[in-house]
Coordinates of C-alpha atoms and ligand atoms in Angstrom, one line a residue:
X1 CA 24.0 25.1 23.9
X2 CA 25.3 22.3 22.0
X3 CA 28.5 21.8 20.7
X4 CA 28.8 23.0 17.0
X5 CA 30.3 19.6 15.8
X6 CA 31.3 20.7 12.2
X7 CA 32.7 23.7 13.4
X8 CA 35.3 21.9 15.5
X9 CA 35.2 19.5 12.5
X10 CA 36.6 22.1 10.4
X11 CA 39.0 24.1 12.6
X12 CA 40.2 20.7 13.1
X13 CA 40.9 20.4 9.4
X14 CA 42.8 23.7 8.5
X15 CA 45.8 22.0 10.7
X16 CA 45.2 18.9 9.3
X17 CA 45.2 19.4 5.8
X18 CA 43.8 15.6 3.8
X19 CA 47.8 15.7 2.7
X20 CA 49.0 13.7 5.8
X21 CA 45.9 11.2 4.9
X22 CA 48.7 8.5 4.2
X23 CA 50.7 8.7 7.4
X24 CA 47.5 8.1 9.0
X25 CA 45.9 5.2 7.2
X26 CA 45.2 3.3 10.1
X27 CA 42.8 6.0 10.9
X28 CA 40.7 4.7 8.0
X29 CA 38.6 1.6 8.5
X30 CA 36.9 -0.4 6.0
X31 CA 33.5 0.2 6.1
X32 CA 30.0 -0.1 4.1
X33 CA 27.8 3.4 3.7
X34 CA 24.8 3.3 2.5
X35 CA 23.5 6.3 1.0
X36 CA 19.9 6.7 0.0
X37 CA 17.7 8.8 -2.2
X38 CA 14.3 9.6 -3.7
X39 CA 15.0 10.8 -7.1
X40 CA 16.2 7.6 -10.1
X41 CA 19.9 6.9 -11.2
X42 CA 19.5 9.3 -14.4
X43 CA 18.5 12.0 -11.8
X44 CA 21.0 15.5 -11.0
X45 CA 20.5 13.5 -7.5
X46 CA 21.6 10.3 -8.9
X47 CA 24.5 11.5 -10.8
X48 CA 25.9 13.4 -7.3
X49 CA 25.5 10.3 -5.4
X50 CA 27.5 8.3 -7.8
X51 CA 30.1 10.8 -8.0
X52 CA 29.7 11.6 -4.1
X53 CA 30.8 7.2 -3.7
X54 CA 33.4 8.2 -6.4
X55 CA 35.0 10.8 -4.5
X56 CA 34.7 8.7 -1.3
X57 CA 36.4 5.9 -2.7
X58 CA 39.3 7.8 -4.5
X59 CA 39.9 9.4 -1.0
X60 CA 39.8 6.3 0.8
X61 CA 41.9 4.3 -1.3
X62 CA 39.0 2.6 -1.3
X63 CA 38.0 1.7 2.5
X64 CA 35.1 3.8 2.6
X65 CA 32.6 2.0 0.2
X66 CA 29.5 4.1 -0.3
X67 CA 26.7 1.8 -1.9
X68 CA 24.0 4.2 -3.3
X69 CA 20.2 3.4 -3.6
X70 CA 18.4 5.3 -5.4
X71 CA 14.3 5.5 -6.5
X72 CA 13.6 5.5 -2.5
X73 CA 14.6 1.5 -2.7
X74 CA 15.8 2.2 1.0
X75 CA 12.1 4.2 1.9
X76 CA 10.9 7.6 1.5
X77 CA 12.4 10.4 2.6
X78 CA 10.6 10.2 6.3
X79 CA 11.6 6.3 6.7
X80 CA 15.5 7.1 5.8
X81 CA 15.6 9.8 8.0
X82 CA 14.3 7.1 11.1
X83 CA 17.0 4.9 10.0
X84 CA 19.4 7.3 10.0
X85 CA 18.1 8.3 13.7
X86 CA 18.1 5.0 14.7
X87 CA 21.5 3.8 13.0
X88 CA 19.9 1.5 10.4
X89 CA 21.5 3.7 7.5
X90 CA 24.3 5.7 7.0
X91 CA 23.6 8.5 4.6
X92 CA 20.6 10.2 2.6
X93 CA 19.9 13.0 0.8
X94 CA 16.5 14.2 1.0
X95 CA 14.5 17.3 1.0
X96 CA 14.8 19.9 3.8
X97 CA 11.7 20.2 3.9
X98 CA 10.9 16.9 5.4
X99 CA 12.9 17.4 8.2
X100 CA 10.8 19.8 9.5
X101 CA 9.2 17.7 11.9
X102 CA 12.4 16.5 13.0
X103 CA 14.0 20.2 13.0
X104 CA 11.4 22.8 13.6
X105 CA 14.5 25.0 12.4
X106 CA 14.5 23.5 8.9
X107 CA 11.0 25.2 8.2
X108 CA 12.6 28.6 7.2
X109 CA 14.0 27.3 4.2
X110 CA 10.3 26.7 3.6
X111 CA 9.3 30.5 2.9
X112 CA 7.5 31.0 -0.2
X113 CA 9.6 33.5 -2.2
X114 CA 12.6 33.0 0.0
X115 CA 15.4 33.5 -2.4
X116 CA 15.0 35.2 -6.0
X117 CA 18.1 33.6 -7.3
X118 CA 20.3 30.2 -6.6
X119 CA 23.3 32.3 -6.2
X120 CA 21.4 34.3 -3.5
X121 CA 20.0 30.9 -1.4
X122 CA 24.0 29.4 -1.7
X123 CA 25.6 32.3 0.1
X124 CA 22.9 32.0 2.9
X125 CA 22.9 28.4 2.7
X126 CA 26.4 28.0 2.8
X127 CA 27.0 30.8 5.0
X128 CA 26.5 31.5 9.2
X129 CA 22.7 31.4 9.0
X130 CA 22.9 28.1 7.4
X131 CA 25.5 26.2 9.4
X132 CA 23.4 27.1 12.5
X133 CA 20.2 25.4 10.9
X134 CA 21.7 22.4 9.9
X135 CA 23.6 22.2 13.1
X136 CA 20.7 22.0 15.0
X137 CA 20.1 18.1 13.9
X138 CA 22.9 16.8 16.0
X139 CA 20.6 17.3 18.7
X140 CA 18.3 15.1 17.1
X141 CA 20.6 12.5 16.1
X142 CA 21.5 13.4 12.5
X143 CA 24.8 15.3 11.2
X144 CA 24.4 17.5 8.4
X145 CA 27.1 18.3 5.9
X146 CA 26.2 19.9 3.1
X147 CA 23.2 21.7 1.1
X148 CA 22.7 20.7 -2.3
X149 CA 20.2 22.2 -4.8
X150 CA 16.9 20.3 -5.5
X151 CA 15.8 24.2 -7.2
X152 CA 12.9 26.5 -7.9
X153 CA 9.7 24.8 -7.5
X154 CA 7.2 24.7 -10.1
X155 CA 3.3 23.2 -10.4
X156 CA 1.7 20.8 -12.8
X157 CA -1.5 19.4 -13.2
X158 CA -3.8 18.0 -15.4
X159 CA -6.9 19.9 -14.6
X160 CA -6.0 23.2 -16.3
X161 CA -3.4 25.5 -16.8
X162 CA -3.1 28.1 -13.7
X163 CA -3.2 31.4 -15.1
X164 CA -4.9 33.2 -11.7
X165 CA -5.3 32.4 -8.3
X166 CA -8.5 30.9 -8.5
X167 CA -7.6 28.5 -11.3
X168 CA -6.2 26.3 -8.0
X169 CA -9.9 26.2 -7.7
X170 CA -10.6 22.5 -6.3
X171 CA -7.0 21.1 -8.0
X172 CA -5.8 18.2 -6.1
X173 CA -2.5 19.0 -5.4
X174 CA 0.1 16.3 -4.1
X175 CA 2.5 18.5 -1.4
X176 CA 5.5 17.8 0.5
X177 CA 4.6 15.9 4.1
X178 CA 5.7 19.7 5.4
X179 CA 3.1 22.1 6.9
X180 CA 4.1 25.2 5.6
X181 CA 3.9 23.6 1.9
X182 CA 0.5 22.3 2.8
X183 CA -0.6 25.4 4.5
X184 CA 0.7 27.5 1.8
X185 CA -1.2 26.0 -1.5
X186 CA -4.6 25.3 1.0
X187 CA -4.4 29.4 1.3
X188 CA -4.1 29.0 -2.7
X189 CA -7.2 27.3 -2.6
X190 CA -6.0 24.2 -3.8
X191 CA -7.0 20.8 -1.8
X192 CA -3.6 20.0 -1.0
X193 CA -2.9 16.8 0.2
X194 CA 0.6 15.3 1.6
X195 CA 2.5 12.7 0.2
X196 CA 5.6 10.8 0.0
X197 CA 7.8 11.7 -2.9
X198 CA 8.1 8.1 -3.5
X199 CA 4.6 7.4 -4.0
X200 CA 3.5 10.5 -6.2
X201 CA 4.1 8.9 -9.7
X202 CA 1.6 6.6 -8.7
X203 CA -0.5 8.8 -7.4
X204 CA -0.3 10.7 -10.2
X205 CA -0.6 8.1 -13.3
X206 CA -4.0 6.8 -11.8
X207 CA -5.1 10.3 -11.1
X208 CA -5.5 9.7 -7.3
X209 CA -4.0 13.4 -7.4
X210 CA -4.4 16.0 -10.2
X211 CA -1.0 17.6 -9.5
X212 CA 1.7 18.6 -7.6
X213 CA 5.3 20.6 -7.8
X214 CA 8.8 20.3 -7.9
X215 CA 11.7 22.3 -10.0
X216 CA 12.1 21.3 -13.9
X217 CA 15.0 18.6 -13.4
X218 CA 12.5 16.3 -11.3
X219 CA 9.6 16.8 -14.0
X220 CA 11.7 15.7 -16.5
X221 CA 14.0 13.0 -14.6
X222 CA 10.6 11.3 -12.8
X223 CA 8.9 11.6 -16.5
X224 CA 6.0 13.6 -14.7
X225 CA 5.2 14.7 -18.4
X226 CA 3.8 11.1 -19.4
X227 CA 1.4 11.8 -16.4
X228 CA 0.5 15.5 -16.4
X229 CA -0.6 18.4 -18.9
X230 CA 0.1 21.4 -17.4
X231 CA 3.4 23.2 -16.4
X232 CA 3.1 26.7 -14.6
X233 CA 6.1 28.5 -14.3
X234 CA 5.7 30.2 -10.8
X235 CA 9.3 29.7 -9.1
X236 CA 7.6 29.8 -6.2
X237 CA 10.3 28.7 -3.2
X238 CA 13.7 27.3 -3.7
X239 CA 14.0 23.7 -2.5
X240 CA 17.5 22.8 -0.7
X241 CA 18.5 19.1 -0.1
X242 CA 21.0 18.3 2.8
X243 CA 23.0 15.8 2.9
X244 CA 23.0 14.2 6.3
X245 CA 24.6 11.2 8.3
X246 CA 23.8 9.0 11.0
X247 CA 25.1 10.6 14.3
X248 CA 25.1 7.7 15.9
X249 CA 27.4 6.1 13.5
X250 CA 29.2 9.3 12.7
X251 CA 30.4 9.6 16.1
X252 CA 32.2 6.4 15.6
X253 CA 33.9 7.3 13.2
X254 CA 38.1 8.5 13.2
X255 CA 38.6 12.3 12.1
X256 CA 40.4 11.1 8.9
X257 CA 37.3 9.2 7.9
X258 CA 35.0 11.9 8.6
X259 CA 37.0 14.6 6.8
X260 CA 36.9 12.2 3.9
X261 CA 33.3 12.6 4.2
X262 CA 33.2 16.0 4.5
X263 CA 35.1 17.0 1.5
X264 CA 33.9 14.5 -0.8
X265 CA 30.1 15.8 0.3
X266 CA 31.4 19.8 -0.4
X267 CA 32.8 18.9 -3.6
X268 CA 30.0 16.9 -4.7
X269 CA 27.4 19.7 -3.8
X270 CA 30.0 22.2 -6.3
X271 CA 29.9 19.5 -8.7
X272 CA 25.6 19.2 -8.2
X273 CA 25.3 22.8 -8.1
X274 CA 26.3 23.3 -11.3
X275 CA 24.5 20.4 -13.0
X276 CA 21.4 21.1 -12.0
X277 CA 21.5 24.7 -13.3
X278 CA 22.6 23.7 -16.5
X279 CA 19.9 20.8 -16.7
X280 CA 17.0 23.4 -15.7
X281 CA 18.3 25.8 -18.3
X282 CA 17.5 23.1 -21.0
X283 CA 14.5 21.3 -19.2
X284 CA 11.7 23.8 -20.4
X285 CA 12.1 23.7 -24.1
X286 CA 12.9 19.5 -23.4
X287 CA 9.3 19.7 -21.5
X288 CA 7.8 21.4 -24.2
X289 CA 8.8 19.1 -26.7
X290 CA 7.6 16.0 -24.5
X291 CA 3.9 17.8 -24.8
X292 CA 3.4 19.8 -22.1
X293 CA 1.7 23.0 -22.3
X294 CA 3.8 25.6 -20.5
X295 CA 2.4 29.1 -19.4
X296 CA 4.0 31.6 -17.1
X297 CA 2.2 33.6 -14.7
X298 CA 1.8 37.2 -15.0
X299 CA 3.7 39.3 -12.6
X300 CA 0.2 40.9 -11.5
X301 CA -1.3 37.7 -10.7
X302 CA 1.9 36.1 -9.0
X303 CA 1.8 39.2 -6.2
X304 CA -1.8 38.4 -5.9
X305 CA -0.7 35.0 -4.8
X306 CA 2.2 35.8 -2.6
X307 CA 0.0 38.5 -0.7
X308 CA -2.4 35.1 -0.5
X309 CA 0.4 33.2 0.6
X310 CA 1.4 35.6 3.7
X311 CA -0.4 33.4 6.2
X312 CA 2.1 30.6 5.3
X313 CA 5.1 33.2 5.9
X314 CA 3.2 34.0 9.6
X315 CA 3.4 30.2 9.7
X316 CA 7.2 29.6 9.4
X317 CA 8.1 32.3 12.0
X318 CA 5.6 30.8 14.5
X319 CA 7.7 27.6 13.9
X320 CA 10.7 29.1 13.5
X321 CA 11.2 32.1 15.8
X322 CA 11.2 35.8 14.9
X323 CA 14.8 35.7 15.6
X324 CA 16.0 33.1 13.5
X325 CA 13.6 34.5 10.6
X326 CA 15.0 37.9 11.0
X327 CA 18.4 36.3 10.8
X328 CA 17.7 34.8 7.7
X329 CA 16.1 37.7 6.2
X330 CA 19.3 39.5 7.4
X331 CA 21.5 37.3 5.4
X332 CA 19.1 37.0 2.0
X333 CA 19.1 40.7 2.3
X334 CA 22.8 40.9 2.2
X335 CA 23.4 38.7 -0.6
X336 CA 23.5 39.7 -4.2
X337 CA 20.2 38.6 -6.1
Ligands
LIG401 C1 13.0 13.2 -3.1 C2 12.3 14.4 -2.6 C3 12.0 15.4 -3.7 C4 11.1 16.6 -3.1 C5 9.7 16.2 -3.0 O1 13.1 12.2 -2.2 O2 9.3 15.4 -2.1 O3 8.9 16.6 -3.8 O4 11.2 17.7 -4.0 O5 13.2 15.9 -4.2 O6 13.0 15.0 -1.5

């Protein structure tokens, strides 16, 4: 078993409080963090990163510097992840569900119809179930902090509006480089094909792919309306993104300088939390206005597609374990919807 680094981290901190930071400002180096992402500047992920350096700086009295790059300007997802292995790159925050071939563990997270509310996936993201997950990239040379929400997923396209399972019917559909996602939307009958989050505007605008989903803020913040027709509502898996560090790096780091860390990443995923509920809760009617034809799918017709969609689930425990999935189940079970 592997030493549960955060855990320590944060016993550590309840004797230490951030109070005594002065009397030990030697702990604090000056040093250069660079903190990548896939999503642009006027993005919930943009505006978390710039307030994630913010908080850094404030607590650092400015000896942390956390430079941010955002639009994938240091790689996609995949590529930041290797330099963060390698100790190329600081910090990221990417999709979970990238990390899966990293993190077998980080599959769960992947269940289609996971979590019925945000409320519900923070107290078993941010509770025992969710620690342990993230926890188990130290082994592979990442540090995860904290969670933040990337949201409910939803589709678009441009070849028609998906009213019933077989309107997937031959759709192109751009997924995640994740194979429970591309499992999952194959069993849909869509010819899913996986692709860098960096490259799918592209992809998109010279109709290499007909469509592809992500939760309202990204539609609207990567102007996927300018390229696509069709919104379906279909909520169909919340998306967490982790915040995670080098290890390599991290471990050279004081205590001081990684509490810093730490809290700045925890209040920042409060602070993102929050925004990005209140930016979904306007998106629809700010999509709707930009053009694109919205329908929602009948609740008939979205249990036709989740008993479709079982294989998938089969999927993520054969990655993941029974006994992590149970645990999971355990924990969404106990939380409020
Ligand atoms: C951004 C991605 C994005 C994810 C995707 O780098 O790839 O579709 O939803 O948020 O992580």
């Amino acid at each position: 078993m592997k030493r549960p680094l955060l855990a320590v981290l944060t016993a550590a901190m309840l004797c230490s409080p951030l109070a005594s930071l002065s009397a030990h400002a030697d702990d604090v180096r000056s040093r250069m963090i660079r903190f990548g992402y896939g999503l642009n500047e006027n993005s919930n992920q943009g505006r978390a990163a710039k307030l994630f350096a913010e908080e850094v700086a404030k607590a650092s009295e400015g000896k942390l510097k956390v430079r941010t790059f955002g639009a994938a300007s240091l790689g996609s997802d995949d590529q930041m992840q290797s330099a963060l292995i390698g100790g190329a790159q600081e910090m990221m925050v990417g999709s979970t569900a990238t990390l899966v071939g990293i993190t077998r563990e980080m599959a769960v997270w992947d269940t289609p119809f996971l979590f019925s509310s945000a409320e519900q996936a923070d107290a078993v993201l941010d509770g025992p179930v969710g620690r342990q997950v993230m926890d188990k990239l130290e082994e592979k040379g990442l540090v995860g902090l904290v969670y933040w929400e990337n949201g409910f997923r939803n589709l678009t396209n441009n070849t028609r509006a998906i009213n019933r399972l077989e309107d997937f019917s031959g759709v192109k559909l751009r997924v995640m480089p994740n194979p429970v996602f591309l499992e999952t939307f194959k069993l849909m009958g869509a010819n899913a094909v996986p692709l860098p989050f960096s490259e799918l505007f592209t992809a998109l605008e010279t109709k290499a792919v007909d469509g592809q989903e992500n939760p309202f803020n990204t539609i609207l913040s990567s102007k996927f309306y300018e390229v696509q027709k069709y919104l379906t509502v279909t909520n169909h898996v919340y998306s967490p993104w982790i915040v995670t560090v080098s290890k390599r790096w991290w471990d050279g780091l004081s205590q001081t300088e990684q509490q810093i860390l730490l809290e700045a990443a925890q209040k920042t995923r409060d602070f993102e939390r929050q925004d990005t509920r209140e930016e979904a809760a306007r998106a629809l009617a700010q999509l709707k206005d930009k053009g694109m034809q919205i329908n929602e799918v009948a609740p008939a017709e979205v249990q036709r597609m989740r008993e479709q969609a079982a294989p998938a689930i089969a999927k993520v425990v054969d990655t993941v374990g029974q006994q992590l999935f149970d645990q999971v189940q355990a924990e969404v079970d106990k939380a409020a919807r």
